[in-house]
Amino acid sequence: MSFGVAIMAAGKGTRLKSRRPKVLHEIGGRSLLLHVIAVAETVAPAQEILCIVGHEAERVKAAVEATGVQFVLQTEQLGTGHALQMVKAWFATGGAPVPENLLVLSGDVPLIRAETLAGLTEFHTKHDAAMTILTAVPENPFGYGRVNRQAPGSAEITGIVEQKDLPQGDAGSPEINSGIYCFNTAKLFAKLDQLTDKNASRELYLTDVAGLLVADGEKVVATVASNINEVLGANTIAEMMHLDAAMRLETAKRLMAQGVTIFRPETCVIDATVEVEADTVIEPFVQLLGKTKLGAECRIRSYSVVKDSTLGEGVLLRNGCILEDAIVGANALLGPYAHLRPGSDIGEAAHIGNFVETKKTRLGKGSKANHLAYLGDAEVGAGVNVGAGVITCNYDGVHKHTTSIGDGVFVGSDSTLVAPLSLGDGSYVAAGSCITEDVPAGALALGRSRQVTKEDWVARKKANLKNA
Ligand code: UD1
Ligand code: CA
């Protein structure tokens, strides 16, 4: 049976107390809405997924339009029932052919898994139901809509009561509505116009469709999700951080199942998009973000933050390294406290040490910059030794210039290399030099004044001072 998908994402998220629309808040490194769209795409192709937007619609659209989903505008947010009224109107204006069944997802229930949705649509089809509700029985059901079964153990329900509408002193059913449903589309559309806002929130509740269908003799069923975290909503920052932790722990478990060692995984912040090969060891308090890929047998020591970077095999990141948009070759050694900014490409077995910063810089195989250096807009060959405190002066106040350093060059400590500049293969730069002119291959360049030594100067000075 075919299913269209509608995602409710028009609400403001008042309970977050945030300027950002709720569905654009992030867990596991990705917005709630992108999570929901990704799982929706396992049910229908993007162009058949309708995203209902309203509050800050343009901002929400801009954030997800690359996925190729369709948008339905709900200018005023009068409730979840009203959101689906907008979907009905969209189809009526010829937006697309009406699908026989509609899977409705909530933009703020982000951990739902593809397997669970497959089970839900199957359950809906098997029961030939007008409406199927995905439910759960959490420890604390407070705040959720409550699902009442016709009888204990029965698949059929009588209706859903929102928390706010429970009669005084009634704790309500322990079974919650997840906000995820399947509908027979025609039967849903037939009931939407009968919704009223005679309830505690003065909203049009989509949940009231359940009672309306049952009153008409239609079949409304519910099925319990096997994993409680999957159906939890994210209405407050605290709830979101709970889901974030749950999601990241899942990612850590997936990586560990693939042979990665993660000490104290609950302290690590690892995005779901990260890939790590077997036998790599990740120490506590590490962040691996975005499209980061780590090769096999790496060791990532505590307090390193790696974003959108690729590391080859056997790389050692000592404590406190920060990498963004960087590439690191096999067996390279970084840190502690190395800072690889975008465009850093560190060669095989190269060393980038304490407080060394690189940006748009390629470092050849086995080259070393071990202490307190800045290499920006530089092309560095293989087997180069960059001394402590070396700086590429890449910026003249207006433009950025390139420093090119050949193979086997030795740059003495505390030298400044004023770009544009090129140091030929095998050349030497004396320590403490300020180099402004190109150095040919094999040459020694000195760019500093000659040392003056005054013998016995100290004793003479002291004697002078005493006699004064
Ligand atoms: C809703 C359900 C509740 C369920 C809970 C599960 C209703 C009336 N209640 O409550 O039974 O237990 O979800 O998480 O549906 N939205 C719109 N347009 C609107 C209002 C909301 O698109 O006019 C969107 C929101 O952006 C959100 C989703 O619908 O993504 C749910 O809305 P929300 O206000 O969070 O509903 P809950 O109070 O959580
Ligand atoms: Ca909600």
PDB file of N, CA and C in Angstrom, residues 129-192:
ATOM      1  N   ALA A 129      -7.138  -0.092   8.984  1.00  0.00           N
ATOM      2  CA  ALA A 129      -7.690   0.891   9.911  1.00  0.00           C
ATOM      3  C   ALA A 129      -7.895   2.245   9.250  1.00  0.00           C
ATOM      4  N   ALA A 130      -8.783   3.044   9.853  1.00  0.00           N
ATOM      5  CA  ALA A 130      -8.964   4.429   9.405  1.00  0.00           C
ATOM      6  C   ALA A 130      -7.826   5.275   9.971  1.00  0.00           C
ATOM      7  N   MET A 131      -7.396   4.905  11.190  1.00  0.00           N
ATOM      8  CA  MET A 131      -6.312   5.656  11.856  1.00  0.00           C
ATOM      9  C   MET A 131      -5.537   4.689  12.732  1.00  0.00           C
ATOM     10  N   THR A 132      -4.204   4.787  12.695  1.00  0.00           N
ATOM     11  CA  THR A 132      -3.352   3.959  13.555  1.00  0.00           C
ATOM     12  C   THR A 132      -2.410   4.887  14.313  1.00  0.00           C
ATOM     13  N   ILE A 133      -2.323   4.682  15.609  1.00  0.00           N
ATOM     14  CA  ILE A 133      -1.524   5.576  16.452  1.00  0.00           C
ATOM     15  C   ILE A 133      -0.343   4.805  17.021  1.00  0.00           C
ATOM     16  N   LEU A 134       0.829   5.403  16.947  1.00  0.00           N
ATOM     17  CA  LEU A 134       2.005   4.817  17.587  1.00  0.00           C
ATOM     18  C   LEU A 134       2.051   5.326  19.032  1.00  0.00           C
ATOM     19  N   THR A 135       2.141   4.411  19.973  1.00  0.00           N
ATOM     20  CA  THR A 135       2.073   4.802  21.389  1.00  0.00           C
ATOM     21  C   THR A 135       3.283   4.271  22.153  1.00  0.00           C
ATOM     22  N   ALA A 136       3.346   4.635  23.445  1.00  0.00           N
ATOM     23  CA  ALA A 136       4.382   4.119  24.333  1.00  0.00           C
ATOM     24  C   ALA A 136       3.863   4.235  25.763  1.00  0.00           C
ATOM     25  N   VAL A 137       4.535   3.507  26.663  1.00  0.00           N
ATOM     26  CA  VAL A 137       4.160   3.595  28.074  1.00  0.00           C
ATOM     27  C   VAL A 137       5.403   4.019  28.854  1.00  0.00           C
ATOM     28  N   PRO A 138       5.677   5.312  28.924  1.00  0.00           N
ATOM     29  CA  PRO A 138       6.899   5.773  29.584  1.00  0.00           C
ATOM     30  C   PRO A 138       6.724   5.811  31.099  1.00  0.00           C
ATOM     31  N   GLU A 139       7.855   5.964  31.791  1.00  0.00           N
ATOM     32  CA  GLU A 139       7.798   6.058  33.251  1.00  0.00           C
ATOM     33  C   GLU A 139       6.925   7.234  33.677  1.00  0.00           C
ATOM     34  N   ASN A 140       7.127   8.363  33.015  1.00  0.00           N
ATOM     35  CA  ASN A 140       6.359   9.546  33.365  1.00  0.00           C
ATOM     36  C   ASN A 140       5.605  10.053  32.142  1.00  0.00           C
ATOM     37  N   PRO A 141       4.307   9.773  32.085  1.00  0.00           N
ATOM     38  CA  PRO A 141       3.534  10.156  30.889  1.00  0.00           C
ATOM     39  C   PRO A 141       3.058  11.605  30.917  1.00  0.00           C
ATOM     40  N   PHE A 142       3.434  12.343  31.943  1.00  0.00           N
ATOM     41  CA  PHE A 142       2.906  13.706  32.107  1.00  0.00           C
ATOM     42  C   PHE A 142       3.205  14.571  30.886  1.00  0.00           C
ATOM     43  N   GLY A 143       2.192  15.309  30.445  1.00  0.00           N
ATOM     44  CA  GLY A 143       2.375  16.258  29.351  1.00  0.00           C
ATOM     45  C   GLY A 143       1.929  15.727  27.997  1.00  0.00           C
ATOM     46  N   TYR A 144       1.828  14.420  27.889  1.00  0.00           N
ATOM     47  CA  TYR A 144       1.455  13.821  26.600  1.00  0.00           C
ATOM     48  C   TYR A 144      -0.057  13.595  26.511  1.00  0.00           C
ATOM     49  N   GLY A 145      -0.549  13.445  25.269  1.00  0.00           N
ATOM     50  CA  GLY A 145      -1.910  12.981  25.054  1.00  0.00           C
ATOM     51  C   GLY A 145      -1.991  11.519  25.473  1.00  0.00           C
ATOM     52  N   ARG A 146      -3.158  11.103  26.032  1.00  0.00           N
ATOM     53  CA  ARG A 146      -3.301   9.729  26.559  1.00  0.00           C
ATOM     54  C   ARG A 146      -4.287   8.927  25.720  1.00  0.00           C
ATOM     55  N   VAL A 147      -3.886   7.712  25.456  1.00  0.00           N
ATOM     56  CA  VAL A 147      -4.658   6.841  24.581  1.00  0.00           C
ATOM     57  C   VAL A 147      -5.487   5.871  25.423  1.00  0.00           C
ATOM     58  N   ASN A 148      -6.780   5.844  25.169  1.00  0.00           N
ATOM     59  CA  ASN A 148      -7.666   4.919  25.899  1.00  0.00           C
ATOM     60  C   ASN A 148      -8.049   3.750  25.001  1.00  0.00           C
ATOM     61  N   ARG A 149      -7.734   2.543  25.465  1.00  0.00           N
ATOM     62  CA  ARG A 149      -8.079   1.323  24.712  1.00  0.00           C
ATOM     63  C   ARG A 149      -9.547   0.970  24.948  1.00  0.00           C
ATOM     64  N   GLN A 150     -10.149   0.266  23.949  1.00  0.00           N
ATOM     65  CA  GLN A 150     -11.531  -0.202  24.101  1.00  0.00           C
ATOM     66  C   GLN A 150     -11.632  -1.169  25.271  1.00  0.00           C
ATOM     67  N   ALA A 151     -10.621  -2.035  25.375  1.00  0.00           N
ATOM     68  CA  ALA A 151     -10.539  -2.986  26.491  1.00  0.00           C
ATOM     69  C   ALA A 151      -9.064  -3.324  26.630  1.00  0.00           C
ATOM     70  N   PRO A 152      -8.625  -3.742  27.836  1.00  0.00           N
ATOM     71  CA  PRO A 152      -7.214  -4.089  27.963  1.00  0.00           C
ATOM     72  C   PRO A 152      -6.836  -5.151  26.926  1.00  0.00           C
ATOM     73  N   GLY A 153      -5.729  -4.949  26.243  1.00  0.00           N
ATOM     74  CA  GLY A 153      -5.279  -5.936  25.257  1.00  0.00           C
ATOM     75  C   GLY A 153      -5.896  -5.766  23.886  1.00  0.00           C
ATOM     76  N   SER A 154      -6.888  -4.917  23.778  1.00  0.00           N
ATOM     77  CA  SER A 154      -7.526  -4.704  22.477  1.00  0.00           C
ATOM     78  C   SER A 154      -6.672  -3.786  21.612  1.00  0.00           C
ATOM     79  N   ALA A 155      -6.618  -4.047  20.307  1.00  0.00           N
ATOM     80  CA  ALA A 155      -5.869  -3.165  19.405  1.00  0.00           C
ATOM     81  C   ALA A 155      -6.629  -1.862  19.211  1.00  0.00           C
ATOM     82  N   GLU A 156      -7.933  -1.905  19.398  1.00  0.00           N
ATOM     83  CA  GLU A 156      -8.740  -0.716  19.097  1.00  0.00           C
ATOM     84  C   GLU A 156      -8.830   0.235  20.280  1.00  0.00           C
ATOM     85  N   ILE A 157      -8.928   1.492  19.970  1.00  0.00           N
ATOM     86  CA  ILE A 157      -8.993   2.504  21.028  1.00  0.00           C
ATOM     87  C   ILE A 157     -10.306   3.285  20.932  1.00  0.00           C
ATOM     88  N   THR A 158     -10.597   4.021  21.987  1.00  0.00           N
ATOM     89  CA  THR A 158     -11.821   4.845  21.960  1.00  0.00           C
ATOM     90  C   THR A 158     -11.501   6.305  21.683  1.00  0.00           C
ATOM     91  N   GLY A 159     -10.293   6.725  22.034  1.00  0.00           N
ATOM     92  CA  GLY A 159      -9.957   8.125  21.773  1.00  0.00           C
ATOM     93  C   GLY A 159      -8.681   8.543  22.476  1.00  0.00           C
ATOM     94  N   ILE A 160      -8.296   9.818  22.262  1.00  0.00           N
ATOM     95  CA  ILE A 160      -7.080  10.374  22.876  1.00  0.00           C
ATOM     96  C   ILE A 160      -7.498  11.610  23.684  1.00  0.00           C
ATOM     97  N   VAL A 161      -6.995  11.679  24.923  1.00  0.00           N
ATOM     98  CA  VAL A 161      -7.281  12.856  25.757  1.00  0.00           C
ATOM     99  C   VAL A 161      -5.962  13.582  26.033  1.00  0.00           C
ATOM    100  N   GLU A 162      -5.912  14.858  25.732  1.00  0.00           N
ATOM    101  CA  GLU A 162      -4.702  15.636  26.007  1.00  0.00           C
ATOM    102  C   GLU A 162      -4.518  15.816  27.512  1.00  0.00           C
ATOM    103  N   GLN A 163      -3.265  15.922  27.939  1.00  0.00           N
ATOM    104  CA  GLN A 163      -2.956  16.116  29.369  1.00  0.00           C
ATOM    105  C   GLN A 163      -3.803  17.237  29.975  1.00  0.00           C
ATOM    106  N   LYS A 164      -3.812  18.372  29.280  1.00  0.00           N
ATOM    107  CA  LYS A 164      -4.513  19.552  29.814  1.00  0.00           C
ATOM    108  C   LYS A 164      -6.023  19.356  29.925  1.00  0.00           C
ATOM    109  N   ASP A 165      -6.545  18.370  29.191  1.00  0.00           N
ATOM    110  CA  ASP A 165      -7.992  18.174  29.185  1.00  0.00           C
ATOM    111  C   ASP A 165      -8.443  17.015  30.073  1.00  0.00           C
ATOM    112  N   LEU A 166      -7.479  16.429  30.804  1.00  0.00           N
ATOM    113  CA  LEU A 166      -7.862  15.346  31.728  1.00  0.00           C
ATOM    114  C   LEU A 166      -8.720  15.951  32.835  1.00  0.00           C
ATOM    115  N   PRO A 167      -9.779  15.250  33.227  1.00  0.00           N
ATOM    116  CA  PRO A 167     -10.593  15.777  34.332  1.00  0.00           C
ATOM    117  C   PRO A 167      -9.754  15.895  35.599  1.00  0.00           C
ATOM    118  N   GLN A 168     -10.053  16.886  36.413  1.00  0.00           N
ATOM    119  CA  GLN A 168      -9.352  17.102  37.688  1.00  0.00           C
ATOM    120  C   GLN A 168      -9.229  15.808  38.469  1.00  0.00           C
ATOM    121  N   GLY A 169      -8.011  15.527  38.943  1.00  0.00           N
ATOM    122  CA  GLY A 169      -7.810  14.349  39.787  1.00  0.00           C
ATOM    123  C   GLY A 169      -7.685  13.057  39.004  1.00  0.00           C
ATOM    124  N   ASP A 170      -7.810  13.115  37.676  1.00  0.00           N
ATOM    125  CA  ASP A 170      -7.679  11.910  36.845  1.00  0.00           C
ATOM    126  C   ASP A 170      -6.249  11.863  36.302  1.00  0.00           C
ATOM    127  N   ALA A 171      -5.489  10.823  36.682  1.00  0.00           N
ATOM    128  CA  ALA A 171      -4.107  10.700  36.230  1.00  0.00           C
ATOM    129  C   ALA A 171      -4.046  10.335  34.758  1.00  0.00           C
ATOM    130  N   GLY A 172      -5.126   9.818  34.213  1.00  0.00           N
ATOM    131  CA  GLY A 172      -5.177   9.475  32.798  1.00  0.00           C
ATOM    132  C   GLY A 172      -4.527   8.141  32.499  1.00  0.00           C
ATOM    133  N   SER A 173      -4.728   7.679  31.287  1.00  0.00           N
ATOM    134  CA  SER A 173      -4.144   6.402  30.859  1.00  0.00           C
ATOM    135  C   SER A 173      -2.622   6.525  30.836  1.00  0.00           C
ATOM    136  N   PRO A 174      -1.900   5.457  31.214  1.00  0.00           N
ATOM    137  CA  PRO A 174      -0.436   5.519  31.184  1.00  0.00           C
ATOM    138  C   PRO A 174       0.136   5.422  29.767  1.00  0.00           C
ATOM    139  N   GLU A 175      -0.714   5.149  28.789  1.00  0.00           N
ATOM    140  CA  GLU A 175      -0.240   4.972  27.411  1.00  0.00           C
ATOM    141  C   GLU A 175      -0.302   6.317  26.677  1.00  0.00           C
ATOM    142  N   ILE A 176       0.853   6.744  26.153  1.00  0.00           N
ATOM    143  CA  ILE A 176       0.889   8.079  25.531  1.00  0.00           C
ATOM    144  C   ILE A 176       0.819   8.009  24.005  1.00  0.00           C
ATOM    145  N   ASN A 177       0.313   9.098  23.454  1.00  0.00           N
ATOM    146  CA  ASN A 177       0.299   9.272  22.005  1.00  0.00           C
ATOM    147  C   ASN A 177       1.651   9.849  21.591  1.00  0.00           C
ATOM    148  N   SER A 178       2.311   9.208  20.651  1.00  0.00           N
ATOM    149  CA  SER A 178       3.642   9.667  20.229  1.00  0.00           C
ATOM    150  C   SER A 178       3.578  10.862  19.285  1.00  0.00           C
ATOM    151  N   GLY A 179       2.377  11.135  18.743  1.00  0.00           N
ATOM    152  CA  GLY A 179       2.288  12.195  17.732  1.00  0.00           C
ATOM    153  C   GLY A 179       2.651  11.685  16.350  1.00  0.00           C
ATOM    154  N   ILE A 180       2.686  10.352  16.204  1.00  0.00           N
ATOM    155  CA  ILE A 180       2.985   9.711  14.917  1.00  0.00           C
ATOM    156  C   ILE A 180       1.804   8.804  14.569  1.00  0.00           C
ATOM    157  N   TYR A 181       1.257   8.987  13.355  1.00  0.00           N
ATOM    158  CA  TYR A 181       0.025   8.294  12.997  1.00  0.00           C
ATOM    159  C   TYR A 181       0.043   7.851  11.537  1.00  0.00           C
ATOM    160  N   CYS A 182      -0.781   6.838  11.243  1.00  0.00           N
ATOM    161  CA  CYS A 182      -1.142   6.536   9.853  1.00  0.00           C
ATOM    162  C   CYS A 182      -2.634   6.797   9.705  1.00  0.00           C
ATOM    163  N   PHE A 183      -3.020   7.358   8.577  1.00  0.00           N
ATOM    164  CA  PHE A 183      -4.440   7.583   8.295  1.00  0.00           C
ATOM    165  C   PHE A 183      -4.805   7.011   6.935  1.00  0.00           C
ATOM    166  N   ASN A 184      -6.049   6.574   6.841  1.00  0.00           N
ATOM    167  CA  ASN A 184      -6.656   6.453   5.530  1.00  0.00           C
ATOM    168  C   ASN A 184      -6.965   7.897   5.147  1.00  0.00           C
ATOM    169  N   THR A 185      -6.337   8.392   4.104  1.00  0.00           N
ATOM    170  CA  THR A 185      -6.374   9.835   3.846  1.00  0.00           C
ATOM    171  C   THR A 185      -7.799  10.363   3.664  1.00  0.00           C
ATOM    172  N   ALA A 186      -8.621   9.636   2.916  1.00  0.00           N
ATOM    173  CA  ALA A 186      -9.986  10.111   2.651  1.00  0.00           C
ATOM    174  C   ALA A 186     -10.769  10.214   3.965  1.00  0.00           C
ATOM    175  N   LYS A 187     -10.572   9.208   4.840  1.00  0.00           N
ATOM    176  CA  LYS A 187     -11.318   9.215   6.109  1.00  0.00           C
ATOM    177  C   LYS A 187     -10.823  10.326   7.042  1.00  0.00           C
ATOM    178  N   LEU A 188      -9.530  10.601   6.994  1.00  0.00           N
ATOM    179  CA  LEU A 188      -8.989  11.725   7.785  1.00  0.00           C
ATOM    180  C   LEU A 188      -9.589  13.033   7.276  1.00  0.00           C
ATOM    181  N   PHE A 189      -9.507  13.241   5.964  1.00  0.00           N
ATOM    182  CA  PHE A 189      -9.976  14.509   5.388  1.00  0.00           C
ATOM    183  C   PHE A 189     -11.456  14.730   5.668  1.00  0.00           C
ATOM    184  N   ALA A 190     -12.230  13.624   5.704  1.00  0.00           N
ATOM    185  CA  ALA A 190     -13.670  13.745   5.941  1.00  0.00           C
ATOM    186  C   ALA A 190     -13.969  14.272   7.348  1.00  0.00           C
ATOM    187  N   LYS A 191     -13.057  14.041   8.276  1.00  0.00           N
ATOM    188  CA  LYS A 191     -13.317  14.432   9.674  1.00  0.00           C
ATOM    189  C   LYS A 191     -12.702  15.789  10.058  1.00  0.00           C
ATOM    190  N   LEU A 192     -11.734  16.286   9.289  1.00  0.00           N
ATOM    191  CA  LEU A 192     -10.991  17.479   9.726  1.00  0.00           C
ATOM    192  C   LEU A 192     -11.885  18.697   9.951  1.00  0.00           C
TER     193      LEU A 192
END
